[in-house]
CSV table of C-alpha atoms and ligand atoms in Angstrom, one decimal:
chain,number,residue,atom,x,y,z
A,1,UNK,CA,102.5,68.9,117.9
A,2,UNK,CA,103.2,69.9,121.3
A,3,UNK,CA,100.9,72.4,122.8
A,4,UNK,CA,102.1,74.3,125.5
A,5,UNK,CA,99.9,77.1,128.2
A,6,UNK,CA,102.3,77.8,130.5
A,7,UNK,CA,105.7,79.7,130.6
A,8,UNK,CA,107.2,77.7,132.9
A,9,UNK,CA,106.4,74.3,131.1
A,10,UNK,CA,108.2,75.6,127.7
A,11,UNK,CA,110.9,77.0,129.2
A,12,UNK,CA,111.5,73.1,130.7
A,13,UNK,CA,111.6,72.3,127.0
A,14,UNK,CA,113.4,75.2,126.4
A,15,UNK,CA,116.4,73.8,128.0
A,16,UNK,CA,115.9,70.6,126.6
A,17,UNK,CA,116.3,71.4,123.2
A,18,UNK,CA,119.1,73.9,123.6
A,19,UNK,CA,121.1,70.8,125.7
A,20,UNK,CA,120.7,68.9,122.3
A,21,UNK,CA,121.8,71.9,120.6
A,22,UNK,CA,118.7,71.7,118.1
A,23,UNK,CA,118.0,75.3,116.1
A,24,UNK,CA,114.4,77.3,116.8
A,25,UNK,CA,112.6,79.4,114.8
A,26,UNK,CA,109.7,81.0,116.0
A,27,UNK,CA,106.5,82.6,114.7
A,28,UNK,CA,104.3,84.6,117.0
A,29,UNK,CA,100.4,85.1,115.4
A,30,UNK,CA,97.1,86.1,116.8
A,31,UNK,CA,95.3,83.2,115.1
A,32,UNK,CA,92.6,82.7,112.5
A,33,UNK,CA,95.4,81.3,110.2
A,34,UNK,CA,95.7,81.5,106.8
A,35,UNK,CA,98.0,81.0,104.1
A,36,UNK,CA,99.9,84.4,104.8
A,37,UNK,CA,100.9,82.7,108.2
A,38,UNK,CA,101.4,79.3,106.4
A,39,UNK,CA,104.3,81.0,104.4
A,40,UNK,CA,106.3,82.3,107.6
A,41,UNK,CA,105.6,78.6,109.1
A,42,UNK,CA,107.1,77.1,106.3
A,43,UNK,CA,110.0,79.3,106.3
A,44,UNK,CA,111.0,78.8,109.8
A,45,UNK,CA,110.6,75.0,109.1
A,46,UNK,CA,112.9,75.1,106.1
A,47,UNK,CA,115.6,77.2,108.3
A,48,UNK,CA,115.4,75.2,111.8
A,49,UNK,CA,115.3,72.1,113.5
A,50,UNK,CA,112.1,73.2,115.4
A,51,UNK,CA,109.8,75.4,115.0
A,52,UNK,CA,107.5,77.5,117.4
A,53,UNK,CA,104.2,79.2,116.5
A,54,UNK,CA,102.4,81.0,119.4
A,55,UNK,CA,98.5,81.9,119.5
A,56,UNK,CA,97.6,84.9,121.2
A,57,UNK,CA,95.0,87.8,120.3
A,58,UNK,CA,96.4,90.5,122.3
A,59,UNK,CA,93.8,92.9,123.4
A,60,UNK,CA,96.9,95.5,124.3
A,61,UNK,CA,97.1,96.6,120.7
A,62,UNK,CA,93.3,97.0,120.0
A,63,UNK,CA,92.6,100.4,120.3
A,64,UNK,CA,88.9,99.5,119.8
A,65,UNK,CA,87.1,97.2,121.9
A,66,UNK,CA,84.7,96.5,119.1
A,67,UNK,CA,87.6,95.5,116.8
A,68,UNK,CA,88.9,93.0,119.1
A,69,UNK,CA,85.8,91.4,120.0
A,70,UNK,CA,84.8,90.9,116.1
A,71,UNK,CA,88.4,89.8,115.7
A,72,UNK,CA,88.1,85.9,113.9
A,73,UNK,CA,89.2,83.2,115.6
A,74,UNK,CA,89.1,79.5,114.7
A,75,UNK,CA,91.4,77.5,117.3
A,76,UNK,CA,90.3,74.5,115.7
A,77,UNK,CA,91.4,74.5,112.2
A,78,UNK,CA,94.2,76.3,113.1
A,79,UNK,CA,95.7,73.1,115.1
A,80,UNK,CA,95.0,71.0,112.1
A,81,UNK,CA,96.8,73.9,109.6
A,82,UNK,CA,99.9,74.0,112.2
A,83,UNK,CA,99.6,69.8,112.7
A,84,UNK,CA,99.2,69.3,108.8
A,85,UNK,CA,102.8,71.4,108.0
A,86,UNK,CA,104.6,69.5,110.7
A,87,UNK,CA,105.2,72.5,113.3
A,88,UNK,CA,106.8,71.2,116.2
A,89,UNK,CA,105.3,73.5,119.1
A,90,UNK,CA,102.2,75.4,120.0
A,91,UNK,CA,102.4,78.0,122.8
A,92,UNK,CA,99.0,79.6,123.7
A,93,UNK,CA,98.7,81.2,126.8
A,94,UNK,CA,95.7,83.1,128.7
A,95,UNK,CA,95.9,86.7,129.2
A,96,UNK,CA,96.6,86.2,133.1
A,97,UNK,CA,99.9,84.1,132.1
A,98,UNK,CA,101.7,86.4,129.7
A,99,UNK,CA,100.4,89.5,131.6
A,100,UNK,CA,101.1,89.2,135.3
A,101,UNK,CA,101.5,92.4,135.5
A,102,UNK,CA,98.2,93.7,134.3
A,103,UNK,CA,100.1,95.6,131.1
A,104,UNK,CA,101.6,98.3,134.2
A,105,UNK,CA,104.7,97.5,131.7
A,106,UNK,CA,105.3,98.5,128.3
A,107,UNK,CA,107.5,98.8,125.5
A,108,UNK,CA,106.9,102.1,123.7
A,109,UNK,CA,108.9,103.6,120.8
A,110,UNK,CA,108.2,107.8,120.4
A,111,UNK,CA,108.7,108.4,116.1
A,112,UNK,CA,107.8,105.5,113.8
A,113,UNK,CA,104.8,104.6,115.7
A,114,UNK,CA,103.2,107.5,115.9
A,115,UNK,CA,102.5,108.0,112.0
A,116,UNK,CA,100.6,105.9,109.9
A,117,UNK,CA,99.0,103.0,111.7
A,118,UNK,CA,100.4,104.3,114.8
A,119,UNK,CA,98.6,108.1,114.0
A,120,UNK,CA,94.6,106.2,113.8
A,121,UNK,CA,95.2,103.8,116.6
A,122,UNK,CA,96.8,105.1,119.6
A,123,UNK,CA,98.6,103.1,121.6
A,124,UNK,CA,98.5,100.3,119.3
A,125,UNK,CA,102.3,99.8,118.6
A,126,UNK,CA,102.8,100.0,122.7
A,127,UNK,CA,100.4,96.8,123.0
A,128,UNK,CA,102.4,95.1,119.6
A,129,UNK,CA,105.7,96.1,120.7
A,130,UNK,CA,105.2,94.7,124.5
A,131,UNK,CA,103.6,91.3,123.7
A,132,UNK,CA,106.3,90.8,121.4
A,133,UNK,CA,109.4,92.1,123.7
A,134,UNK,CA,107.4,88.9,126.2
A,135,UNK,CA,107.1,86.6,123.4
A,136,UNK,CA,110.6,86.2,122.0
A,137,UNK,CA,111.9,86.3,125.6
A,138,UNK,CA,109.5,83.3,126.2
A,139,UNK,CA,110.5,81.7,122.6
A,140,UNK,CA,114.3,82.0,123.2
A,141,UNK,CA,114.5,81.1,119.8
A,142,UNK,CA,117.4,82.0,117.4
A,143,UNK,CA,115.0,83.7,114.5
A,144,UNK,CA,111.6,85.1,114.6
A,145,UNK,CA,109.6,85.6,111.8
A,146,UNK,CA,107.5,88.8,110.4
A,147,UNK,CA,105.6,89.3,107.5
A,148,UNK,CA,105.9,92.5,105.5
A,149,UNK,CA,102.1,92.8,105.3
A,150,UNK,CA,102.6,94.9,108.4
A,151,UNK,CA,105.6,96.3,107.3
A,152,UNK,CA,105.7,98.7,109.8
A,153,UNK,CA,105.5,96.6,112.8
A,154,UNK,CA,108.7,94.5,111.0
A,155,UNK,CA,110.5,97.9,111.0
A,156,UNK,CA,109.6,98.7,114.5
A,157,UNK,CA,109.8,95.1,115.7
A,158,UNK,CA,113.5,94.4,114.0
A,159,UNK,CA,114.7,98.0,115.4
A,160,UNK,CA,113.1,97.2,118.9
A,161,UNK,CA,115.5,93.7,119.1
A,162,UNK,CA,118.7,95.9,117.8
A,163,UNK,CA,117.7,98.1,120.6
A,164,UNK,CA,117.2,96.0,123.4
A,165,UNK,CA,120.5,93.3,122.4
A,166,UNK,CA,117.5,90.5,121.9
A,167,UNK,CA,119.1,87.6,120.8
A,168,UNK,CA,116.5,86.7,118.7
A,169,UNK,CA,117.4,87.8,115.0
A,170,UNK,CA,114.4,89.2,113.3
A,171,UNK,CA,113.9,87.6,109.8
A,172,UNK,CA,111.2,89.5,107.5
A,173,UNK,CA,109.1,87.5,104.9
A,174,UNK,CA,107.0,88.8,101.7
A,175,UNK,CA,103.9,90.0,101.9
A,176,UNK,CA,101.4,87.1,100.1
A,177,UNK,CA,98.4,87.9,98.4
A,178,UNK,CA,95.3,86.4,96.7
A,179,UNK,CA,95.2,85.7,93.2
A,180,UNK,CA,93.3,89.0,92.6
A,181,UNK,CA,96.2,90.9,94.1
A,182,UNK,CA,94.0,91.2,97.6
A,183,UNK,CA,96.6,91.3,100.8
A,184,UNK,CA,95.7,88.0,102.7
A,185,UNK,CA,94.8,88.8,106.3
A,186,UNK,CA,92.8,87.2,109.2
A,187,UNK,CA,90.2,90.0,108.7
A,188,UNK,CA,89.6,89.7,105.1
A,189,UNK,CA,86.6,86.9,106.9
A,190,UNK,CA,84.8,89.8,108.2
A,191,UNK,CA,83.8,91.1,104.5
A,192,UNK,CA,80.8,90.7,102.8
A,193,UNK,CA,81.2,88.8,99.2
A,194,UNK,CA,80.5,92.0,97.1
A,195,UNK,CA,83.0,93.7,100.0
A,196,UNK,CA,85.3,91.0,99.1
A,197,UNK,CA,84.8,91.8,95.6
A,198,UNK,CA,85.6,95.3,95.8
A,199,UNK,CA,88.9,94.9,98.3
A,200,UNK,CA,91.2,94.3,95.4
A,201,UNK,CA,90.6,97.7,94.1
A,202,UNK,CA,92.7,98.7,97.1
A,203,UNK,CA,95.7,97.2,96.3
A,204,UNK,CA,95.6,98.1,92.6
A,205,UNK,CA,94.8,101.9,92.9
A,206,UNK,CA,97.8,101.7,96.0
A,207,UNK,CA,99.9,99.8,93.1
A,208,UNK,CA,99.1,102.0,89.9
A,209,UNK,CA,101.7,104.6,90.2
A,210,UNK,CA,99.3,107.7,90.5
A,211,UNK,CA,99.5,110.6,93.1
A,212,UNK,CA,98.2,109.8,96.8
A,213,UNK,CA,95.4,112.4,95.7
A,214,UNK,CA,93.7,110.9,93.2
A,215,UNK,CA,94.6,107.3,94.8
A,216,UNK,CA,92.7,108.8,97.9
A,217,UNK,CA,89.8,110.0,95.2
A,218,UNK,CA,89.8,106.9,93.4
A,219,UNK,CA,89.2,105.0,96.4
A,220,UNK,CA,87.0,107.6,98.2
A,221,UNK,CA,85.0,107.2,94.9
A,222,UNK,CA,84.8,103.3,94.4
A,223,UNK,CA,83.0,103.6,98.2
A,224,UNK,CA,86.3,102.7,100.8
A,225,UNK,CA,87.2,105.6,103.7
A,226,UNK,CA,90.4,106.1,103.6
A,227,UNK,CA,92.4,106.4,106.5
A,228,UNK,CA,95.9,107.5,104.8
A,229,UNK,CA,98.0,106.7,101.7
A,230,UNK,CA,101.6,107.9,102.9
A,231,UNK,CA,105.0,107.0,101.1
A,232,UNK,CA,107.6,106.0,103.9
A,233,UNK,CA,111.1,104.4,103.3
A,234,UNK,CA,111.0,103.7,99.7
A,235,UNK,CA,107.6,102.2,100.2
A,236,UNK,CA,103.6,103.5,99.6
A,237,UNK,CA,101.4,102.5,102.6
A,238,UNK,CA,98.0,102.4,102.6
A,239,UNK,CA,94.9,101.5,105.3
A,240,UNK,CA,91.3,101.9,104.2
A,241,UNK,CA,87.9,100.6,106.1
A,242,UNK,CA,86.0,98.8,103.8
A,243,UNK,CA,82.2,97.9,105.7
A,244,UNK,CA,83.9,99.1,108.6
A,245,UNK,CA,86.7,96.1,108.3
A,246,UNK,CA,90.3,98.0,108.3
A,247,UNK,CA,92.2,96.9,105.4
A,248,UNK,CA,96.1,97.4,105.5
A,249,UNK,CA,98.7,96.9,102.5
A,250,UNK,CA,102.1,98.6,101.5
A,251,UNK,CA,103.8,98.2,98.0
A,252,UNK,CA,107.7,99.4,96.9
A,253,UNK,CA,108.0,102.6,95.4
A,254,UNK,CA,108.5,102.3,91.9
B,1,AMP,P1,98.8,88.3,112.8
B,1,AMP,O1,98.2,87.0,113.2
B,1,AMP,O2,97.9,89.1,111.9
B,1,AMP,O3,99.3,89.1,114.0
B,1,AMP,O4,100.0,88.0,111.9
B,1,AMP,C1,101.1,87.2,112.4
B,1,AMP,C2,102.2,87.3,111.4
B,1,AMP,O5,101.8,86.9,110.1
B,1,AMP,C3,102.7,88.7,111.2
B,1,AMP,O6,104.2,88.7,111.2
B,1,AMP,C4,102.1,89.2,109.9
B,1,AMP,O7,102.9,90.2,109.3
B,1,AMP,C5,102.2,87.9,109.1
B,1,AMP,N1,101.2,87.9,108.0
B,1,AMP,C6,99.9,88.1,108.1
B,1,AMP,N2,99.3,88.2,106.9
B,1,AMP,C7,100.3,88.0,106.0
B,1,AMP,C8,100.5,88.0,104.6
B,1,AMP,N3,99.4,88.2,103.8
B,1,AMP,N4,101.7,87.8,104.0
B,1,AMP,C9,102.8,87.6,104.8
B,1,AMP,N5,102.7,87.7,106.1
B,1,AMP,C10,101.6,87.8,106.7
């Protein structure tokens, strides 16, 4: 795998590639991967000739330092995940490269990100929608991939390329969950083993059918805070803190 830092030195490979008139997909993450990521990796391999993943945890969207300094990260095992399926590229760059300007520009969208992730964390869909308006610039690829775990930012994401003519076509993939029905997410490390325990309550009480109030009860009761439960565009979303680790997961409306 190819690991690249700079802007300027994938853009030179960039060109290469598009002269040989080879197909990129492209998956942007923030690290500490896991087999959610693995399963938009593998599409993007299965759909392209190459395939780009980028590492970056963007502090832009962390609306609480705390947050972003507990976030995991294991750069280590994550080259061996992304060497071990084959991924082509690498692109990893410092803060200082992918924001020259100090974050004085931003994307921002004014309706869908203000309510339910958007509503707890201000400014947090500014940060995500910016990095990723720089990142598929950078890529260039022809698709990108999201996963619906963060269905939202898909929505916002896929709306922001309409909206801006990127010609990157946004491609969404299924959320992918633990055996116990648990969301899979970079975070999940930061709980405790009876906290782990307890997390899949989340998605089955978000899953059972029953009104928002008594899922928020339920929940409230079985010792999570809830931030919201909220249907949205045929879809029930849900974001709880479990020992203080946000948990976020959406189901279809039945
Ligand atoms: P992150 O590193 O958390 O920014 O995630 C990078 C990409 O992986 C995003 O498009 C996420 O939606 C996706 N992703 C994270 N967890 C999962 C999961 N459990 N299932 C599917 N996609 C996921």
């Amino acid at each position: 795998m190819k690991i690249f830092n700079s802007v300027k030195e994938w853009k030179k490979e960039l060109s290469q590639l598009k002269s040989e008139g080879l197909s990129l997909g492209f998956v942007p993450t923030m690290g500490a991967l896991h087999e959610g990521h693995a399963s938009l990796f593998k599409e993007s391999l299965k759909d392209n000739d190459r395939t780009l993943v980028s590492i970056f945890l963007n502090p832009t969207q962390f609306d609480n330092r705390e947050d972003l300094n507990n976030y995991p990260s294991s750069y280590e095992e994550d080259i061996k995940i992304l060497e071990d399926l084959k991924v082509d590229y690498l692109f990893s760059p410092a803060y200082e490269e992918l924001y020259r300007d100090n974050y004085r520009y931003s994307c921002r969208e004014n309706k869908l990100s203000q309510i339910l992730c958007g509503a707890a964390r201000p400014g947090h869909f500014d940060g995500v929608l910016t990095v990723v308006m720089k990142l598929l610039n950078i890529g260039g690829a022809q698709k990108a991939y999201f996963g619906e775990k963060d269905y939202q930012q898909y929505l916002l994401i896929k709306e922001m390329a309409q909206t801006f003519f990127l010609e990157t076509e946004i491609v969404p993939c299924p959320l992918i969950r633990e055996k116990d029905g648990l969301a899979l997410s970079s975070r999940n490390r930061r709980l405790s083993s009876e906290a782990r325990q307890l997390a899949p309550t989340f998605y089955g009480l978000l899953n059972s059918g029953s009104s928002r109030e008594k899922i928020k009860k339920d929940l409230s009761k079985a010792g999570f805070k809830v931030d919201y439960i909220e249907d949205y565009h045929m879809r029930r979303f849900g974001a709880v803190y479990l020992e203080e680790v946000r948990l976020i997961d959406n189901v279809p409306l039945r």
